[in-house]
Amino acid sequence: GSLLHWTRTMIEIRQRHPVFGVGTYNELSASNPSVLAFTREIDGGDSNQWGGADTVLCVNNLSRFPQPVELDLRRFRNSTPIECMGGVQFPAIGELPYLLTLPGHGFYWFVLPPPPGDADGPEFPYSPNGKAV
C-alpha cells in the first residue's frame, strides 16, 4: 500500500507495454469534458505476450470530483478490457457507448486484447505480472 510499491507497479506495467513510449496516440471522443481518453497502439514485433500487437486504453479523470464518461469503443467490439494494475476483466465492449465512472483524479489503464477467436488473440489470460495464469 506504499507509494514506493505503487510506483514500482506502474514502472513494471510500463516496461511490459512498450506501447506507452512508442505507440501511436489516438485521442478518443469522451462524453465528459473532464475526462481525457486515448489509446496507444503498436503492431508487430515480439514486445509482449500477444506477439507484439499491443493496444492500451487510458482513461483519466482530470477533475477532483467523481465523473462518469461514455466512450465510443465500437472499433474494439468484442474485446474484453483488462485493467493493467490488477488484471481485472471488465465487461466486453459492444455496440453501445462504453460507460465508466472514475473517482476524482482517478484513471484506468486497460489492455485491449484481440477478441476471442481472432487469429492474433492471446493464448492465455492476462495477469498483472505478465505471466500466464
Backbone as a chain_set.jsonl record, in Angstrom:
{"seq": "GSLLHWTRTMIEIRQRHPVFGVGTYNELSASNPSVLAFTREIDGGDSNQWGGADTVLCVNNLSRFPQPVELDLRRFRNSTPIECMGGVQFPAIGELPYLLTLPGHGFYWFVLPPPPGDADGPEFPYSPNGKAV", "coords": {"N": [[0.787, -1.192, 0.0], [2.165, 1.144, -0.083], [3.6, 4.238, -1.375], [5.956, 3.717, -2.736], [5.619, 1.008, -3.503], [3.402, 1.283, -5.227], [4.514, 2.942, -7.198], [6.536, 1.265, -8.2], [4.927, -0.757, -9.279], [3.623, 0.671, -11.338], [5.808, 1.289, -12.98], [6.595, -1.295, -13.726], [4.356, -2.061, -15.243], [4.542, -0.264, -17.355], [6.97, -1.115, -18.461], [6.257, -3.64, -19.382], [4.592, -2.97, -21.417], [5.59, -1.601, -24.076], [4.261, 0.058, -25.766], [3.395, 2.349, -24.472], [5.483, 4.155, -24.692], [6.228, 4.212, -27.405], [4.077, 3.792, -29.038], [1.306, 4.549, -31.274], [-0.573, 7.463, -30.711], [-3.93, 7.976, -30.05], [-6.48, 10.05, -29.618], [-9.598, 9.791, -27.956], [-13.078, 10.467, -28.38], [-14.867, 11.745, -25.723], [-17.736, 11.691, -23.604], [-17.712, 13.426, -21.534], [-16.256, 16.434, -20.652], [-14.366, 16.595, -18.64], [-12.914, 14.34, -18.679], [-10.186, 12.667, -20.046], [-9.511, 10.577, -22.657], [-7.709, 8.075, -24.349], [-6.032, 5.972, -26.766], [-3.13, 3.913, -26.983], [-1.308, 2.409, -29.451], [0.353, -0.335, -31.01], [1.803, -2.315, -33.559], [3.029, -5.557, -34.464], [6.348, -7.132, -34.08], [7.933, -8.536, -31.13], [7.073, -7.68, -28.618], [5.395, -8.293, -26.493], [3.126, -10.609, -24.815], [1.288, -11.172, -26.81], [2.498, -11.495, -29.234], [3.479, -9.074, -30.048], [1.578, -7.16, -31.044], [-0.143, -4.581, -29.535], [-2.491, -2.887, -27.607], [-3.453, -0.253, -25.629], [-5.815, 1.212, -23.549], [-6.33, 4.31, -22.154], [-7.848, 6.081, -19.601], [-8.607, 9.044, -18.098], [-9.479, 10.963, -15.315], [-9.711, 14.295, -15.014], [-10.743, 15.915, -13.144], [-11.37, 16.878, -9.709], [-13.51, 15.67, -8.658], [-15.708, 12.764, -8.648], [-16.429, 11.302, -11.84], [-18.615, 10.396, -14.5], [-18.337, 8.719, -17.677], [-18.924, 8.22, -21.149], [-17.72, 6.24, -23.725], [-16.949, 5.877, -27.171], [-16.239, 2.925, -28.274], [-16.544, 1.157, -30.325], [-14.918, 0.19, -32.395], [-13.35, -1.623, -31.155], [-14.966, -3.716, -30.631], [-16.203, -6.619, -29.021], [-13.844, -7.125, -27.713], [-12.352, -7.693, -24.535], [-11.795, -5.53, -22.05], [-8.943, -5.361, -19.957], [-7.917, -4.506, -16.868], [-4.904, -2.926, -16.097], [-3.402, -2.822, -13.631], [-4.446, -4.664, -11.741], [-5.291, -6.807, -13.234], [-7.966, -7.269, -13.664], [-10.85, -8.28, -15.373], [-13.012, -6.362, -17.329], [-16.412, -5.658, -18.421], [-17.187, -6.92, -21.707], [-16.642, -5.1, -24.742], [-19.166, -3.603, -26.655], [-21.697, -2.666, -29.05], [-22.903, -0.399, -28.005], [-22.23, 2.81, -26.352], [-19.399, 2.772, -24.175], [-19.547, 2.68, -20.76], [-18.037, 4.219, -18.023], [-17.132, 4.968, -14.644], [-15.197, 7.196, -12.899], [-13.111, 7.833, -10.061], [-12.369, 10.948, -8.316], [-9.668, 12.574, -9.85], [-8.891, 10.102, -10.742], [-7.889, 7.173, -12.66], [-7.868, 4.786, -15.368], [-6.011, 2.172, -16.801], [-6.21, 0.123, -19.461], [-5.606, -3.023, -20.99], [-6.341, -3.921, -24.263], [-7.012, -6.703, -25.528], [-6.962, -8.689, -28.591], [-10.188, -9.752, -29.843], [-11.79, -12.811, -28.631], [-11.173, -15.753, -30.527], [-10.04, -14.389, -32.598], [-7.351, -14.455, -34.84], [-5.028, -13.298, -33.943], [-5.324, -13.316, -31.255], [-4.834, -13.689, -27.638], [-3.241, -16.563, -26.186], [-3.548, -17.264, -23.621], [-4.874, -16.144, -20.449], [-4.478, -12.709, -19.418], [-2.28, -11.523, -16.904], [-1.486, -9.44, -14.085], [1.275, -9.508, -13.605], [2.343, -10.194, -15.989], [2.577, -12.863, -16.63], [1.422, -16.148, -17.572], [-1.784, -17.24, -16.43]], "CA": [[0.0, 0.0, 0.0], [3.012, 2.333, -0.018], [3.86, 4.962, -2.614], [7.036, 3.001, -3.416], [5.026, -0.176, -4.144], [2.573, 1.766, -6.329], [5.415, 3.419, -8.243], [7.156, 0.079, -8.813], [3.898, -1.405, -10.098], [3.419, 1.472, -12.543], [7.001, 1.111, -13.817], [6.516, -2.65, -14.292], [3.329, -2.047, -16.292], [5.13, 0.457, -18.498], [8.002, -1.96, -19.07], [5.567, -4.732, -20.08], [3.86, -2.416, -22.556], [6.375, -0.559, -24.743], [3.335, 0.929, -26.474], [3.293, 3.628, -23.76], [6.533, 5.063, -25.141], [6.444, 4.27, -28.85], [2.847, 3.523, -29.774], [0.528, 5.626, -31.869], [-1.508, 8.114, -29.789], [-5.228, 8.263, -30.662], [-7.412, 10.595, -28.631], [-10.976, 9.345, -28.146], [-14.128, 11.397, -28.007], [-15.495, 11.38, -24.451], [-18.975, 12.425, -23.36], [-17.498, 14.318, -20.396], [-15.042, 17.22, -20.906], [-13.412, 16.427, -17.541], [-12.247, 13.045, -18.85], [-9.316, 12.506, -21.208], [-9.395, 9.156, -23.009], [-6.925, 7.847, -25.555], [-5.391, 4.665, -26.901], [-1.771, 3.807, -27.516], [-1.35, 1.168, -30.221], [1.546, -0.733, -31.752], [1.652, -3.604, -34.244], [4.23, -6.287, -34.839], [7.433, -7.336, -33.128], [7.737, -9.512, -30.051], [7.171, -6.866, -27.411], [4.546, -8.752, -25.393], [2.617, -11.976, -24.906], [0.425, -11.355, -27.972], [3.29, -11.449, -30.45], [3.882, -7.723, -30.387], [0.465, -6.232, -31.17], [-0.496, -4.125, -28.187], [-3.36, -1.72, -27.528], [-3.766, 0.133, -24.26], [-6.792, 2.289, -23.41], [-6.086, 5.119, -20.959], [-8.978, 6.959, -19.3], [-8.12, 9.878, -16.997], [-10.385, 11.974, -14.782], [-8.944, 15.5, -14.715], [-11.479, 16.643, -12.109], [-11.202, 16.354, -8.343], [-14.768, 15.015, -8.308], [-16.01, 11.578, -9.462], [-17.006, 11.646, -13.139], [-18.991, 9.321, -15.427], [-17.991, 9.003, -19.072], [-19.279, 7.243, -22.167], [-16.718, 6.229, -24.786], [-17.279, 5.106, -28.371], [-15.175, 1.933, -28.451], [-17.057, 0.131, -31.245], [-13.875, -0.434, -33.224], [-12.769, -2.702, -30.346], [-16.099, -4.588, -30.309], [-15.955, -7.992, -28.565], [-12.636, -7.195, -26.886], [-12.626, -7.592, -23.106], [-10.759, -4.717, -21.409], [-8.32, -5.93, -18.768], [-7.277, -3.423, -16.118], [-3.47, -3.257, -16.04], [-2.806, -2.959, -12.296], [-4.91, -5.849, -11.031], [-5.661, -7.878, -14.148], [-9.414, -7.486, -13.584], [-11.566, -8.168, -16.64], [-14.21, -5.538, -17.336], [-17.353, -6.183, -19.415], [-16.775, -6.85, -23.113], [-17.067, -3.92, -25.496], [-20.208, -3.914, -27.628], [-22.108, -1.601, -29.965], [-23.302, 0.796, -27.256], [-21.115, 3.512, -25.709], [-18.84, 2.078, -23.014], [-19.731, 3.55, -19.601], [-17.128, 4.077, -16.884], [-17.161, 6.011, -13.623], [-13.856, 7.327, -12.333], [-13.032, 8.684, -8.872], [-11.653, 12.202, -8.512], [-8.276, 12.421, -10.299], [-8.637, 8.677, -10.959], [-7.595, 6.756, -14.023], [-7.794, 3.363, -15.705], [-5.227, 1.72, -17.942], [-6.723, -1.18, -19.877], [-5.129, -3.735, -22.166], [-7.453, -4.332, -25.127], [-6.541, -7.823, -26.349], [-7.856, -9.023, -29.708], [-11.353, -10.53, -29.398], [-11.654, -14.269, -28.689], [-11.363, -16.296, -31.866], [-9.204, -13.631, -33.521], [-6.096, -15.18, -35.069], [-3.969, -12.646, -33.172], [-5.732, -13.289, -29.855], [-3.935, -14.311, -26.681], [-3.44, -17.987, -25.941], [-3.756, -17.436, -22.188], [-5.356, -14.899, -19.848], [-3.513, -11.711, -18.956], [-2.147, -11.346, -15.462], [-0.784, -8.189, -13.85], [2.73, -9.663, -13.632], [2.736, -10.534, -17.339], [2.751, -14.306, -16.772], [0.178, -16.891, -17.794], [-2.499, -17.632, -15.211]], "C": [[0.835, 1.264, 0.0], [3.151, 2.992, -1.392], [4.953, 4.259, -3.416], [6.487, 1.781, -4.161], [4.199, 0.236, -5.359], [3.453, 2.201, -7.502], [6.091, 2.251, -8.952], [6.169, -0.638, -9.727], [3.694, -0.653, -11.404], [4.6, 1.327, -13.502], [6.981, -0.264, -14.479], [5.493, -2.716, -15.426], [3.882, -1.373, -17.54], [6.178, -0.375, -19.205], [7.381, -3.114, -19.854], [4.878, -4.261, -21.349], [4.654, -1.278, -23.187], [5.5, 0.441, -25.496], [3.199, 2.291, -25.779], [4.32, 4.636, -24.271], [6.636, 5.235, -26.642], [5.176, 4.079, -29.671], [2.193, 4.771, -30.329], [-0.488, 6.142, -30.85], [-2.779, 8.446, -30.553], [-6.182, 8.757, -29.587], [-8.832, 10.168, -28.99], [-11.942, 10.441, -27.726], [-14.801, 10.887, -26.734], [-16.723, 12.254, -24.238], [-18.818, 13.469, -22.262], [-16.197, 15.093, -20.615], [-13.994, 17.125, -19.79], [-12.615, 15.13, -17.658], [-11.453, 13.045, -20.154], [-9.15, 11.014, -21.461], [-8.617, 9.037, -24.312], [-6.43, 6.411, -25.581], [-3.953, 4.886, -27.332], [-1.749, 2.448, -28.194], [-0.037, 0.937, -30.949], [1.278, -2.1, -32.374], [3.018, -4.226, -34.469], [5.265, -6.403, -33.751], [7.088, -8.395, -32.1], [7.756, -8.814, -28.707], [6.301, -7.34, -26.262], [4.009, -10.144, -25.674], [1.707, -12.213, -26.101], [1.199, -11.209, -29.268], [3.594, -10.046, -30.912], [2.751, -6.74, -30.557], [0.013, -5.856, -29.769], [-1.365, -2.889, -28.298], [-3.691, -1.483, -26.069], [-4.732, 1.31, -24.316], [-6.523, 2.996, -22.091], [-7.253, 6.084, -20.783], [-8.623, 7.706, -18.02], [-9.153, 10.918, -16.592], [-9.545, 13.173, -14.349], [-9.597, 16.355, -13.632], [-11.188, 16.058, -10.729], [-12.457, 15.63, -7.861], [-14.964, 13.751, -9.153], [-16.722, 11.997, -10.752], [-17.407, 10.39, -13.907], [-18.547, 9.709, -16.838], [-18.483, 7.862, -19.953], [-18.275, 7.385, -23.302], [-17.215, 5.401, -25.964], [-16.095, 4.182, -28.66], [-15.582, 0.847, -29.444], [-15.97, -0.527, -32.086], [-13.149, -1.557, -32.488], [-13.837, -3.716, -29.918], [-15.642, -6.023, -30.055], [-14.642, -8.167, -27.81], [-13.058, -7.035, -25.426], [-11.52, -6.779, -22.45], [-10.25, -5.376, -20.128], [-7.529, -4.825, -18.09], [-5.829, -3.824, -15.821], [-2.926, -3.506, -14.638], [-3.197, -4.257, -11.608], [-5.279, -7.013, -11.917], [-7.143, -8.19, -14.155], [-10.043, -7.298, -14.966], [-12.818, -7.327, -16.442], [-15.163, -6.119, -18.382], [-16.848, -5.976, -20.842], [-17.353, -5.6, -23.771], [-18.079, -4.358, -26.548], [-20.473, -2.743, -28.55], [-22.428, -0.294, -29.243], [-22.082, 1.519, -26.698], [-20.688, 2.782, -24.431], [-18.855, 3.041, -21.835], [-18.73, 3.204, -18.502], [-17.4, 5.208, -15.91], [-15.796, 6.021, -12.962], [-13.899, 8.185, -11.079], [-12.283, 9.975, -9.204], [-10.179, 11.961, -8.783], [-7.9, 10.962, -10.53], [-8.35, 8.379, -12.42], [-7.721, 5.243, -14.136], [-6.823, 3.217, -16.863], [-5.728, 0.324, -18.246], [-5.905, -1.733, -21.032], [-6.374, -4.116, -22.951], [-6.958, -5.459, -26.028], [-7.473, -8.05, -27.533], [-9.02, -9.87, -29.201], [-11.088, -12.031, -29.46], [-11.943, -14.77, -30.1], [-10.58, -15.561, -32.926], [-7.874, -14.365, -33.649], [-4.95, -14.586, -34.266], [-4.257, -12.634, -31.686], [-4.763, -13.997, -28.937], [-4.261, -15.787, -26.5], [-3.719, -18.259, -24.475], [-4.209, -16.113, -21.606], [-4.214, -13.998, -19.416], [-3.453, -11.738, -17.442], [-1.323, -10.095, -15.229], [0.736, -8.328, -13.887], [3.23, -10.122, -14.994], [2.934, -12.016, -17.586], [1.399, -14.966, -16.991], [-0.45, -17.254, -16.462], [-3.214, -18.94, -15.438]], "O": [[0.28, 2.361, 0.076], [2.859, 2.386, -2.423], [4.884, 4.21, -4.644], [6.845, 1.544, -5.315], [4.287, -0.399, -6.409], [3.172, 1.871, -8.654], [6.204, 2.253, -10.178], [6.531, -1.075, -10.82], [3.603, -1.269, -12.466], [4.402, 1.251, -14.715], [7.311, -0.389, -15.658], [5.737, -3.354, -16.45], [3.702, -1.869, -18.652], [6.266, -0.342, -20.432], [7.921, -3.522, -20.882], [4.612, -5.056, -22.251], [4.419, -0.113, -22.869], [5.947, 1.54, -25.825], [2.915, 3.288, -26.442], [4.057, 5.839, -24.281], [7.079, 6.28, -27.117], [5.216, 4.199, -30.895], [2.486, 5.892, -29.913], [-1.179, 5.356, -30.203], [-2.728, 9.116, -31.584], [-6.638, 7.982, -28.747], [-9.223, 10.177, -30.157], [-11.655, 11.235, -26.83], [-15.249, 9.742, -26.674], [-16.745, 13.416, -24.643], [-19.698, 14.31, -22.078], [-15.137, 14.481, -20.752], [-12.85, 17.537, -19.985], [-11.744, 14.855, -16.833], [-11.974, 13.377, -21.218], [-8.701, 10.274, -20.585], [-8.836, 9.798, -25.254], [-6.409, 5.724, -24.559], [-3.608, 5.892, -27.952], [-2.125, 1.444, -27.589], [0.599, 1.871, -31.438], [0.602, -2.938, -31.777], [4.021, -3.533, -34.639], [5.11, -5.864, -32.655], [6.061, -9.066, -32.204], [8.381, -9.295, -27.761], [6.449, -6.84, -25.147], [4.392, -10.781, -26.655], [1.378, -13.364, -26.386], [0.627, -10.84, -30.293], [3.94, -9.849, -32.077], [2.931, -5.563, -30.242], [-0.189, -6.724, -28.919], [-1.016, -1.943, -29.005], [-4.147, -2.382, -25.363], [-4.503, 2.282, -25.037], [-6.49, 2.363, -21.036], [-7.604, 6.819, -21.707], [-8.369, 7.092, -16.984], [-9.646, 11.669, -17.433], [-8.752, 13.068, -13.414], [-9.063, 17.396, -13.25], [-10.809, 14.894, -10.601], [-12.463, 15.045, -6.779], [-14.439, 13.672, -10.263], [-17.52, 12.935, -10.751], [-16.643, 9.427, -13.967], [-18.4, 10.891, -17.148], [-18.462, 6.697, -19.558], [-18.008, 8.487, -23.781], [-17.828, 4.35, -25.778], [-15.083, 4.606, -29.218], [-15.036, -0.256, -29.417], [-16.099, -1.695, -32.45], [-12.427, -2.344, -33.098], [-13.642, -4.475, -28.969], [-14.806, -6.564, -30.78], [-14.36, -9.259, -27.315], [-14.014, -6.32, -25.127], [-10.405, -7.28, -22.301], [-11.031, -5.882, -19.321], [-6.589, -4.276, -18.665], [-5.569, -4.931, -15.35], [-2.044, -4.351, -14.482], [-2.363, -4.887, -10.957], [-5.555, -8.104, -11.417], [-7.546, -9.263, -14.605], [-9.804, -6.296, -15.64], [-13.587, -7.549, -15.508], [-14.761, -6.988, -19.156], [-16.173, -4.991, -21.142], [-18.419, -5.116, -23.393], [-17.878, -5.354, -27.243], [-19.589, -1.925, -28.804], [-22.246, 0.789, -29.799], [-21.013, 0.921, -26.577], [-21.523, 2.246, -23.702], [-18.242, 4.107, -21.901], [-18.598, 2.046, -18.107], [-17.848, 6.284, -16.307], [-15.298, 4.985, -12.521], [-14.643, 9.165, -11.028], [-11.643, 10.078, -10.25], [-9.514, 11.236, -8.043], [-6.717, 10.619, -10.517], [-8.544, 9.221, -13.297], [-7.687, 4.52, -13.14], [-6.811, 4.029, -17.788], [-5.679, -0.56, -17.39], [-5.548, -0.997, -21.952], [-7.355, -4.583, -22.373], [-6.533, -5.213, -27.157], [-8.638, -7.653, -27.493], [-8.866, -10.622, -28.239], [-10.257, -12.48, -30.25], [-12.843, -14.273, -30.778], [-10.457, -16.05, -34.049], [-7.335, -14.844, -32.652], [-3.995, -15.292, -33.939], [-3.52, -12.012, -30.922], [-3.958, -14.812, -29.388], [-5.41, -16.205, -26.643], [-4.091, -19.377, -24.117], [-3.96, -15.062, -22.197], [-3.123, -14.466, -19.09], [-4.466, -11.952, -16.777], [-0.532, -9.716, -16.093], [1.425, -7.35, -14.175], [4.417, -10.411, -15.147], [3.414, -12.398, -18.653], [0.36, -14.409, -16.638], [0.248, -17.54, -15.489], [-3.878, -19.446, -14.533]]}, "num_chains": 1, "name": "protein.A"}
